[in-house]
mmCIF file of C-alpha atoms in Angstrom:
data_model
loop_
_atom_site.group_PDB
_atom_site.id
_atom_site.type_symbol
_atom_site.label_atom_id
_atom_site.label_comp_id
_atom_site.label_asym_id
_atom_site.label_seq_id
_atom_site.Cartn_x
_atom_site.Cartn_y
_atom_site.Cartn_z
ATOM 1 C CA UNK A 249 -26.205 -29.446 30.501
ATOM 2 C CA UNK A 250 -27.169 -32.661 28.888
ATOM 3 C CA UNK A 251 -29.831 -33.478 26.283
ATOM 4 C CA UNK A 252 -32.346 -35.009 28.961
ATOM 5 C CA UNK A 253 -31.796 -31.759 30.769
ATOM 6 C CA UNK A 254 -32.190 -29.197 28.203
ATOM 7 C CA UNK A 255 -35.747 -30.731 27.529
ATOM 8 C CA UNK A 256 -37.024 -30.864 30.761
ATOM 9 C CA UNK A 257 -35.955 -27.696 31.510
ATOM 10 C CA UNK A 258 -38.208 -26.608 28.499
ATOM 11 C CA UNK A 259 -41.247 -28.594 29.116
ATOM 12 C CA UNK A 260 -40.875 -27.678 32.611
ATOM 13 C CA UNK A 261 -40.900 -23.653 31.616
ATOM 14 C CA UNK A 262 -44.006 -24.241 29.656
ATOM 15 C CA UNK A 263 -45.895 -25.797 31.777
ATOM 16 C CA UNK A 264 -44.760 -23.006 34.593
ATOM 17 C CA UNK A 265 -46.055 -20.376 32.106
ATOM 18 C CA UNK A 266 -49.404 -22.098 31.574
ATOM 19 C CA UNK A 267 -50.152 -22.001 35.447
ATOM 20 C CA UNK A 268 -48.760 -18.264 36.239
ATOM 21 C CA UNK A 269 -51.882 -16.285 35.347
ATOM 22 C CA UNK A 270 -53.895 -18.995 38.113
ATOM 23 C CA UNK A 271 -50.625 -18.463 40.476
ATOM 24 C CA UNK A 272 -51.102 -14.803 40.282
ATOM 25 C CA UNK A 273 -54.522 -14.286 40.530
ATOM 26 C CA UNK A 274 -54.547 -16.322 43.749
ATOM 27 C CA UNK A 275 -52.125 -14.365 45.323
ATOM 28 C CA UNK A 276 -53.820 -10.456 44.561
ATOM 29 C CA UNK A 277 -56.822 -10.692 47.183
ATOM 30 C CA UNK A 278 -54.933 -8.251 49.087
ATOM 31 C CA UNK A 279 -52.850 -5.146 46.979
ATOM 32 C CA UNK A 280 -49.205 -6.522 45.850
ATOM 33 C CA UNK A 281 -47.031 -4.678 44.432
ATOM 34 C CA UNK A 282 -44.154 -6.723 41.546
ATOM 35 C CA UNK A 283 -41.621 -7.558 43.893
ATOM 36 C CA UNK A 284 -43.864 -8.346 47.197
ATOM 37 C CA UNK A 285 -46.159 -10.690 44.842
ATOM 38 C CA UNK A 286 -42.553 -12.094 43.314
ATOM 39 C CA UNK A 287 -41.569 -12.945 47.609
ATOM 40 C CA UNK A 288 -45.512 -14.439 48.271
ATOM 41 C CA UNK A 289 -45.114 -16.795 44.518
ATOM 42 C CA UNK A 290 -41.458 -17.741 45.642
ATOM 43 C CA UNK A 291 -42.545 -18.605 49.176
ATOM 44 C CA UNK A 292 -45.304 -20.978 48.188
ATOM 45 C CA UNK A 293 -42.717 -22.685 46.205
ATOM 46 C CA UNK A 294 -43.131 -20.907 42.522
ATOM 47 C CA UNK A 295 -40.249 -18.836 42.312
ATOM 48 C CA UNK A 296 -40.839 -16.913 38.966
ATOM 49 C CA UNK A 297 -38.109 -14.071 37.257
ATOM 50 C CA UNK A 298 -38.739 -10.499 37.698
ATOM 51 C CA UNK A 299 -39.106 -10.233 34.244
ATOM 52 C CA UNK A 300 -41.998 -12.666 33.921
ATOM 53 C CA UNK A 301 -43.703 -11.330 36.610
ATOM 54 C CA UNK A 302 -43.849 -7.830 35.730
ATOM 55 C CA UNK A 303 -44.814 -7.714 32.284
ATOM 56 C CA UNK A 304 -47.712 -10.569 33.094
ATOM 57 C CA UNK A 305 -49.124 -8.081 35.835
ATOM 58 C CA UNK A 306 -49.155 -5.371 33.570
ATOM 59 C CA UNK A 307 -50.961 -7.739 30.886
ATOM 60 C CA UNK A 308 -53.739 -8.894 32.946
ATOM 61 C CA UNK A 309 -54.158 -5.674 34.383
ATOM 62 C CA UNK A 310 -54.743 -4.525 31.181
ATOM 63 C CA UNK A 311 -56.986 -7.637 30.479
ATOM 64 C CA UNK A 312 -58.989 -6.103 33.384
ATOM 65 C CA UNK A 313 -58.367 -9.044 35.543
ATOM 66 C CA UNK A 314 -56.291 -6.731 37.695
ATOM 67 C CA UNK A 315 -56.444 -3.556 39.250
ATOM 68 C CA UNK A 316 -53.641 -1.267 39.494
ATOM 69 C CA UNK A 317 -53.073 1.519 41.754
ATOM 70 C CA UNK A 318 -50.299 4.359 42.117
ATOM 71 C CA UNK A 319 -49.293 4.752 45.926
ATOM 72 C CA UNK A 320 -46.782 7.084 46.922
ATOM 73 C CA UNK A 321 -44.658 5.497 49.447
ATOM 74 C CA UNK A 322 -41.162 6.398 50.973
ATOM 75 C CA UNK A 323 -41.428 9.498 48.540
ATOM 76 C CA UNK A 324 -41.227 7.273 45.781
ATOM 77 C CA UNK A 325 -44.203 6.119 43.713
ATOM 78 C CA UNK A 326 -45.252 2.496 43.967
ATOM 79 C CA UNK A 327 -47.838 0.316 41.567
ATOM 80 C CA UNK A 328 -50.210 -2.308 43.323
ATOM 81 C CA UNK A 329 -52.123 -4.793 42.137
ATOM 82 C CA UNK A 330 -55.113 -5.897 43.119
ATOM 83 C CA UNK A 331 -57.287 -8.865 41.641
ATOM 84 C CA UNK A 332 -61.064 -6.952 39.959
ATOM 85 C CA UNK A 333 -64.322 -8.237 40.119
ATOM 86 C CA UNK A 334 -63.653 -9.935 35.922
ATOM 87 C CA UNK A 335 -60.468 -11.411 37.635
ATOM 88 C CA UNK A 336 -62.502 -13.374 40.340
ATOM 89 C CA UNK A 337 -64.864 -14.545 37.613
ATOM 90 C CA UNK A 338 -61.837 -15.740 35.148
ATOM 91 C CA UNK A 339 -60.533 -17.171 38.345
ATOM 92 C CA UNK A 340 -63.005 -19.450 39.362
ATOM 93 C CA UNK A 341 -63.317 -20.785 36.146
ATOM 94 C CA UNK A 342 -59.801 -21.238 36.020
ATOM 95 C CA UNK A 343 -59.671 -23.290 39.288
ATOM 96 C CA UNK A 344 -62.108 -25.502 37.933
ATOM 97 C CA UNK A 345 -60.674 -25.896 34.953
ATOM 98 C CA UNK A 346 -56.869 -26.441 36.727
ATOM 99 C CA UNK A 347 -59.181 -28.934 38.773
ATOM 100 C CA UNK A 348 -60.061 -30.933 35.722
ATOM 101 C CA UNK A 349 -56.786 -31.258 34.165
ATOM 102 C CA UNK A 350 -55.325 -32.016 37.524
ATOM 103 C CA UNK A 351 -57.780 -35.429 37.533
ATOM 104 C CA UNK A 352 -57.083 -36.086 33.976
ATOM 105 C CA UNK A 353 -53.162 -36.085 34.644
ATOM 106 C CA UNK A 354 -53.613 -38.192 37.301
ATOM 107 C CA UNK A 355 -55.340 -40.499 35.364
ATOM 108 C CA UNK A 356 -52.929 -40.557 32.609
ATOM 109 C CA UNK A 357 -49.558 -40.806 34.939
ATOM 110 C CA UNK A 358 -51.248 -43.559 36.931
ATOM 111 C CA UNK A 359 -51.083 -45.114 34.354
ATOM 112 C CA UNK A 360 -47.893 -44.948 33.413
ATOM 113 C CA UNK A 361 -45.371 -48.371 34.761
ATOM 114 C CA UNK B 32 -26.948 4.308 36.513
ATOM 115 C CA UNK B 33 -30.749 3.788 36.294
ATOM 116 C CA UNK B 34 -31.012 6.494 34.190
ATOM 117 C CA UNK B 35 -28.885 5.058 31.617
ATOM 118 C CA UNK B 36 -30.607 1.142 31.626
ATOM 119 C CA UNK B 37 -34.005 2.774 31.953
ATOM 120 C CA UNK B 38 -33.209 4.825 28.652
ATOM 121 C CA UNK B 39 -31.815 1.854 27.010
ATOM 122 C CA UNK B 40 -34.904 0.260 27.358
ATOM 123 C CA UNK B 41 -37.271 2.683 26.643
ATOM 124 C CA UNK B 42 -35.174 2.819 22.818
ATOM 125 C CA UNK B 43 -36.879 -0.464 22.572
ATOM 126 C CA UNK B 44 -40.543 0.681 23.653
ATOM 127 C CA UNK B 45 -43.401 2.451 21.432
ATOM 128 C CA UNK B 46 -43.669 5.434 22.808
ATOM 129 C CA UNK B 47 -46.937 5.194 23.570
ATOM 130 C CA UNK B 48 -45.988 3.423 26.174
ATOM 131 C CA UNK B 49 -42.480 4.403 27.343
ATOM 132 C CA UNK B 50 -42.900 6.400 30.035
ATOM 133 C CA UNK B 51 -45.894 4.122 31.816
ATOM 134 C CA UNK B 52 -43.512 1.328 31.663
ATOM 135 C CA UNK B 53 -40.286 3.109 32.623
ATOM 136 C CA UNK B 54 -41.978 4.723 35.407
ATOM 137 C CA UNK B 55 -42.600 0.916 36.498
ATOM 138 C CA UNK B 56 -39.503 -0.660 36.199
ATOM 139 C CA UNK B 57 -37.729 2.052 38.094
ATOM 140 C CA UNK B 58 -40.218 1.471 40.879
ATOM 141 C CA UNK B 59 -39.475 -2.295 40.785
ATOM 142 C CA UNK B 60 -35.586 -1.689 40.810
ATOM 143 C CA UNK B 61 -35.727 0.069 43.804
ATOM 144 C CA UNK B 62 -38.035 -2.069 45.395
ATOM 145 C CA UNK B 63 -35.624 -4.532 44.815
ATOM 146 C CA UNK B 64 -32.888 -2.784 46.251
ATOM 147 C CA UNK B 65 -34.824 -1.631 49.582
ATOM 148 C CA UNK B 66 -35.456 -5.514 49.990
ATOM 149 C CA UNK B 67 -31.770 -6.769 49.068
ATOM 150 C CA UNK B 68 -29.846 -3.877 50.559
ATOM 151 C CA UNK B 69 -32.302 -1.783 52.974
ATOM 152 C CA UNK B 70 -33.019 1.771 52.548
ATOM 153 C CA UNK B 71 -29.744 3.790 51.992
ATOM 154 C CA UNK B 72 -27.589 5.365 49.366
ATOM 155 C CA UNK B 73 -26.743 2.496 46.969
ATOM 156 C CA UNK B 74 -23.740 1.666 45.783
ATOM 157 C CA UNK B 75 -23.015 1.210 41.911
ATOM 158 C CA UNK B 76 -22.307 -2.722 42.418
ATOM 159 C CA UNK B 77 -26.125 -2.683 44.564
ATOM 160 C CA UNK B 78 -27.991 -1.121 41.459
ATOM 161 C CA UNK B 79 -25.575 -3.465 38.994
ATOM 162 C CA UNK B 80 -26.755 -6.216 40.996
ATOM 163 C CA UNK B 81 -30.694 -4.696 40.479
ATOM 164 C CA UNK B 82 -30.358 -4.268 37.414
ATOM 165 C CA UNK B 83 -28.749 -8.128 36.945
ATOM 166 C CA UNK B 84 -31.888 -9.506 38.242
ATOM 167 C CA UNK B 85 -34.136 -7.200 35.657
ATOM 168 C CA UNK B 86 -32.410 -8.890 32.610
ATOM 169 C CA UNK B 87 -30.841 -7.313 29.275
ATOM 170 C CA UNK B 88 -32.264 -4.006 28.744
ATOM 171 C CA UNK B 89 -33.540 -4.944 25.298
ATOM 172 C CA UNK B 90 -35.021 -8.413 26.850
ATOM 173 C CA UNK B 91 -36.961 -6.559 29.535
ATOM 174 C CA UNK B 92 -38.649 -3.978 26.799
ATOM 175 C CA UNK B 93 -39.437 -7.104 24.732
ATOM 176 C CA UNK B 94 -40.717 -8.933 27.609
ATOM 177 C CA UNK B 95 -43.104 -5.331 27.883
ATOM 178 C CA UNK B 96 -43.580 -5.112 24.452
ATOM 179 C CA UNK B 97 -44.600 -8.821 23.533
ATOM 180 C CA UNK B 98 -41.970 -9.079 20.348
ATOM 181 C CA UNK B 99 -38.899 -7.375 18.622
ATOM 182 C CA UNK B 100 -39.527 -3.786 17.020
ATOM 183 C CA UNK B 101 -38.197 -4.116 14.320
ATOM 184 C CA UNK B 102 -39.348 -3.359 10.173
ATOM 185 C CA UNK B 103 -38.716 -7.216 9.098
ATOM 186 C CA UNK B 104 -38.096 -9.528 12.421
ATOM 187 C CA UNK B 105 -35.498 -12.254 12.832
ATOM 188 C CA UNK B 106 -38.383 -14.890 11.742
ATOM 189 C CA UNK B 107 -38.892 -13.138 7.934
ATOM 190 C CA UNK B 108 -35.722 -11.743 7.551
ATOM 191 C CA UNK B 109 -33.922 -14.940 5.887
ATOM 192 C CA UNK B 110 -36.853 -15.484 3.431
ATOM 193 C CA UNK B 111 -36.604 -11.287 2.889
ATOM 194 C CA UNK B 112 -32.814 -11.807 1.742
ATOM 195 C CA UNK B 113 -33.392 -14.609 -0.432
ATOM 196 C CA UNK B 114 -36.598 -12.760 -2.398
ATOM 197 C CA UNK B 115 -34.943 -9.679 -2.951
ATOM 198 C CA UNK B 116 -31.771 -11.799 -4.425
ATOM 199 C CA UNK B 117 -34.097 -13.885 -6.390
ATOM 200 C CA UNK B 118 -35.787 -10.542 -7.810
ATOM 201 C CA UNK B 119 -32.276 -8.392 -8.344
ATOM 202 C CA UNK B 120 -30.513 -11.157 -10.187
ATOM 203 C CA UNK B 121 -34.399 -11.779 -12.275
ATOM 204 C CA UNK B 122 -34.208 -8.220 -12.983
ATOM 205 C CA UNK B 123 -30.564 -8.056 -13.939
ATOM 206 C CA UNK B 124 -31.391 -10.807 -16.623
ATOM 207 C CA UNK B 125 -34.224 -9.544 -17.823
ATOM 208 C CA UNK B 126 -33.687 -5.955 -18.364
ATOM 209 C CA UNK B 127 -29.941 -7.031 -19.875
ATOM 210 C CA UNK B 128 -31.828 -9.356 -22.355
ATOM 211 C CA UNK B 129 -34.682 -6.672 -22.999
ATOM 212 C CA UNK B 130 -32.400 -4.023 -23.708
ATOM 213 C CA UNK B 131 -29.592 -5.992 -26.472
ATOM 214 C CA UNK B 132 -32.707 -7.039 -28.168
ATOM 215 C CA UNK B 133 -34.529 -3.843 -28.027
ATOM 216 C CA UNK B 134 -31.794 -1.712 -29.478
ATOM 217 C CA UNK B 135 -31.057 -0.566 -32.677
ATOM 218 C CA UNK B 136 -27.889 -2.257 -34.150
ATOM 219 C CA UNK B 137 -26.844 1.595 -34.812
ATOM 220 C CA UNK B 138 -25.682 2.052 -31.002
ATOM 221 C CA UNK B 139 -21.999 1.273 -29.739
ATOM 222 C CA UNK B 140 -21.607 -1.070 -26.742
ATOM 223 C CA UNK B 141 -20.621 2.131 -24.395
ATOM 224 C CA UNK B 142 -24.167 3.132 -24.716
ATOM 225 C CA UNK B 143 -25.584 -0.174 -24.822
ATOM 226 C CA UNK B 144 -23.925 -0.779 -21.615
ATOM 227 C CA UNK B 145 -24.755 2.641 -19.890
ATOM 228 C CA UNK B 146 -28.625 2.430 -20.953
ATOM 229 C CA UNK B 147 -28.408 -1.199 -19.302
ATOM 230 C CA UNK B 148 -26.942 -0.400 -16.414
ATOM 231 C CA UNK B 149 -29.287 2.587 -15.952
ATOM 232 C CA UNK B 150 -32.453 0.539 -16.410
ATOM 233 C CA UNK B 151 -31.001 -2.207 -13.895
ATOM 234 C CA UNK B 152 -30.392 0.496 -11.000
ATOM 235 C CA UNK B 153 -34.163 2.209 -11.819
ATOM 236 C CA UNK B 154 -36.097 -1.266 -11.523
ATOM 237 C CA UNK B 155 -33.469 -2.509 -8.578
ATOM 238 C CA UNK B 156 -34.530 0.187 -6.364
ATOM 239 C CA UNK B 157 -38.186 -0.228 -7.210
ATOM 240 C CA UNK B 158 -37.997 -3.984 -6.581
ATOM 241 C CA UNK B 159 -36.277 -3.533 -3.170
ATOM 242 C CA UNK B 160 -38.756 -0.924 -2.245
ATOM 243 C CA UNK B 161 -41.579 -3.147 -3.027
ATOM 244 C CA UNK B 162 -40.194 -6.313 -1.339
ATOM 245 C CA UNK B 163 -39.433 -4.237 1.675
ATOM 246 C CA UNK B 164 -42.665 -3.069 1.862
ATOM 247 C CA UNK B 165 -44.656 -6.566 1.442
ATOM 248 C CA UNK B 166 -42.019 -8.076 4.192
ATOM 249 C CA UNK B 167 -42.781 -5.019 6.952
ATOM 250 C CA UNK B 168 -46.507 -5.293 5.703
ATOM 251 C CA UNK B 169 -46.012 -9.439 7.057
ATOM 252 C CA UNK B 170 -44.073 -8.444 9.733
ATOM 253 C CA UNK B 171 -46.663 -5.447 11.381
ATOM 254 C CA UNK B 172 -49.716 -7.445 10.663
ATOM 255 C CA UNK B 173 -48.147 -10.970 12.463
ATOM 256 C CA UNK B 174 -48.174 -12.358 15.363
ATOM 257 C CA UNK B 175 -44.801 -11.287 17.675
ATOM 258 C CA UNK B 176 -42.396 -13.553 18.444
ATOM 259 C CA UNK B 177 -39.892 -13.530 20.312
ATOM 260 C CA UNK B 178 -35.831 -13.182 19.898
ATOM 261 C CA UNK B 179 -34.029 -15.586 22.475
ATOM 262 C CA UNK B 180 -31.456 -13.324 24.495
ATOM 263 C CA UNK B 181 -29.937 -15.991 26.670
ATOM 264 C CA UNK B 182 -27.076 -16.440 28.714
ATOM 265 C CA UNK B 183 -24.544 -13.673 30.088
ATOM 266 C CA UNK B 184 -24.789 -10.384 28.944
ATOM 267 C CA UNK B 185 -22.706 -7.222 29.239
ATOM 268 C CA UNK B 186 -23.239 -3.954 30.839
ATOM 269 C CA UNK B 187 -21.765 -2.809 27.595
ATOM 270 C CA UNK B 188 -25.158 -2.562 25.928
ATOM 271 C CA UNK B 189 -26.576 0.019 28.229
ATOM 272 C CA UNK B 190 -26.008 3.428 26.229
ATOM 273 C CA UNK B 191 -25.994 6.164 28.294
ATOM 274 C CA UNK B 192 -28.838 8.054 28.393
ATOM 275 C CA UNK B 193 -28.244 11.898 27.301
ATOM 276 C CA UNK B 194 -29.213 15.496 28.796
ATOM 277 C CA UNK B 195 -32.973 15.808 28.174
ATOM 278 C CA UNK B 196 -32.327 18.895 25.681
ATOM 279 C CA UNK B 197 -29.562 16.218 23.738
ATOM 280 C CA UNK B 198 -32.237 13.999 22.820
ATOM 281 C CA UNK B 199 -33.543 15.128 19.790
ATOM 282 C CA UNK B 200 -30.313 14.312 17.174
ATOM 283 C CA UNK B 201 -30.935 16.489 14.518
ATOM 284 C CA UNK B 202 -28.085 15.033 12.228
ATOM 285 C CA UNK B 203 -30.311 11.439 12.677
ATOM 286 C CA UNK B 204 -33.730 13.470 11.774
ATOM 287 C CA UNK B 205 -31.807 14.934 8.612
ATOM 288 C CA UNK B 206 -30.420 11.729 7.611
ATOM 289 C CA UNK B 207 -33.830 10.058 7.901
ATOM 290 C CA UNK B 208 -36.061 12.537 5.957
ATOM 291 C CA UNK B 209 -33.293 12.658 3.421
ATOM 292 C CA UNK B 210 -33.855 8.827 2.903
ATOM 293 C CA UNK B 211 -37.218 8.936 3.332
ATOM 294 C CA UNK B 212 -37.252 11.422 0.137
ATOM 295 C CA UNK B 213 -34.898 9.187 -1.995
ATOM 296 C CA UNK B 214 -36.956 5.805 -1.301
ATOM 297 C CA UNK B 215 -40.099 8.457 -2.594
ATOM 298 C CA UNK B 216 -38.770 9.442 -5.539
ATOM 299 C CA UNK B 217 -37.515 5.866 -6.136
ATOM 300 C CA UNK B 218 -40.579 4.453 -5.937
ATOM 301 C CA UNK B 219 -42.022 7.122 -8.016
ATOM 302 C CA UNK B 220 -39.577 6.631 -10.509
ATOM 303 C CA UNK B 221 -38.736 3.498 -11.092
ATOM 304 C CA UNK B 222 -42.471 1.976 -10.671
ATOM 305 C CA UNK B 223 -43.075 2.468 -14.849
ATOM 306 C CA UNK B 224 -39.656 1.466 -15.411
ATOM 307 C CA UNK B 225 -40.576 -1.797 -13.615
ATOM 308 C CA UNK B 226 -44.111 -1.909 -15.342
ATOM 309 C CA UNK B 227 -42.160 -1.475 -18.416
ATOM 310 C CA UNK B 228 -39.363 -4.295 -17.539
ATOM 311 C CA UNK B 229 -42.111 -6.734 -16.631
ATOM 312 C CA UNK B 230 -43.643 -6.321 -19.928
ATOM 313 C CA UNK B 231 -40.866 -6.561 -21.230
ATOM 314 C CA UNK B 232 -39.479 -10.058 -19.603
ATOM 315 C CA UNK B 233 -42.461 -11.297 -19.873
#
């Protein structure tokens, strides 16, 4: 891996973690559970590491921006996650705030030759 | 298989915890495997594969646990080294210096030499107790950070996970409150003894 390489790569994990709470919390209208929410990110083009995902989920569940629920499925015991009521407030914010920062960037790479 | 990965990580979780978090990743391996492999018996290389994608078991429970467990972490543990040489070889100095000047010309060098050597071990043990204590005082009370596992790992560093009624090693609970005791009494002793030096160097 070159040097150009090895810093993009970084830069581009950074700003991947600063958007995966947003990514998330637009994807848990309807119940996910880790690995079906891992399939909906990945399909929309964010593929994200089952060991980012996982611990985040648990995080902002705990945050109260998710809900979590214990279903018994196939006789084994499954957690969803559904976005709460303090998650859809966060998240509007957020979306605004994404909003912003998308104009800015745009701004500020347009203006780059 | 599981069993043994799941229990390797859990090593690495408070315990508070453990079983919440166990109880998820379990549930995520096999969803994994129903959507890789279907619904069936799976073979070992189908869970090795699972388990692949989950990461290093001690990765995963830091990835859980936001930071290393650990008394002093990899980002003190340098500066830890360096004080407690800094304070063994003051110490050594000091105390050697205190003690030629201190004693009667009467003594023989056997004694001198014993009563110096005594004094050093009684104020090193304090001294490393102390340090120890300030550095995994820093370490609880800042932020985590993480240690970068990167790269391949082995399946080596899954331990196996033993009979429920194994788990409690009584030889490591022995060997524990038997230190615990000693670093006591250390403290209890030698904290005059390092009053006493420190006067003394000073």
């Amino acid at each position: 891996m070159s040097e150009t390489e090895k810093i993009v790569l970084n830069v581009q994990q950074e700003m991947k973690r600063g958007t995966l709470v947003l990514a998330v919390l637009t994807q848990t209208d309807e119940a996910q559970y880790g690995y079906s929410l891992i399939q909906a990110l990945t399909e929309m083009g964010m593929p994200i590491e089952q060991n980012t995902l996982y611990p985040l989920m648990r995080r902002l569940e705990k945050q109260g921006l998710l809900d979590s629920i214990w279903q018994v499925e196939e006789n084994r015991p499954r957690r969803y996650y559904k976005i709460s009521e303090l998650g859809r407030d966060v998240r509007a914010v957020l979306i605004e705030e994404w909003q912003t920062l998308e104009a800015t960037m745009s701004g500020l790479i347009g203006g780059v030759k | 298989m599981i069993n043994d990965y799941l229990y390797t990580i859990g090593k690495y979780i408070s315990p508070a915890q453990r079983d919440e978090v166990l109880r998820e990743i379990e549930s995520n391996l096999y969803d994994y495997l129903e959507q890789n492999f279907g619904q069936k018996k799976y073979s070992e290389s189908e869970i090795e594969t699972a388990i692949r994608s989950m990461g290093h078991p001690k990765k995963v429970a830091e990835a859980y646990m936001e930071g290393p467990r650990c008394l002093i972490g990899p980002a003190y543990i340098d500066t830890y080294w360096l004080v407690l040489k800094i304070a063994l070889i003051g110490i050594a100095i000091g105390l050697t210096i205190a003690n030629i000047i201190t004693l009667p010309e009467s003594k023989d060098g056997i004694q001198l030499l014993i009563k110096i050597i005594a004094s050093i071990w009684q104020a090193s043990l304090s001294a490393v107790g102390t340090v120890t204590l300030i550095f995994a005082l820093i370490q609880h009370y800042s932020p985590g950070e993480q240690e970068k596992i990167t790269g391949a790992w082995s399946f080596k560093v899954i331990e196996n996970a033993p009979e429920a009624h194994q788990k409690i090693n009584f030889l490591e609970i022995i060997l524990e409150s038997i230190f615990i005791c000693f670093f006591l009494v250390a403290i209890n002793q030698a904290t005059p003894a390092l009053v006493i030096a420190l006067r003394k160097t000073k």
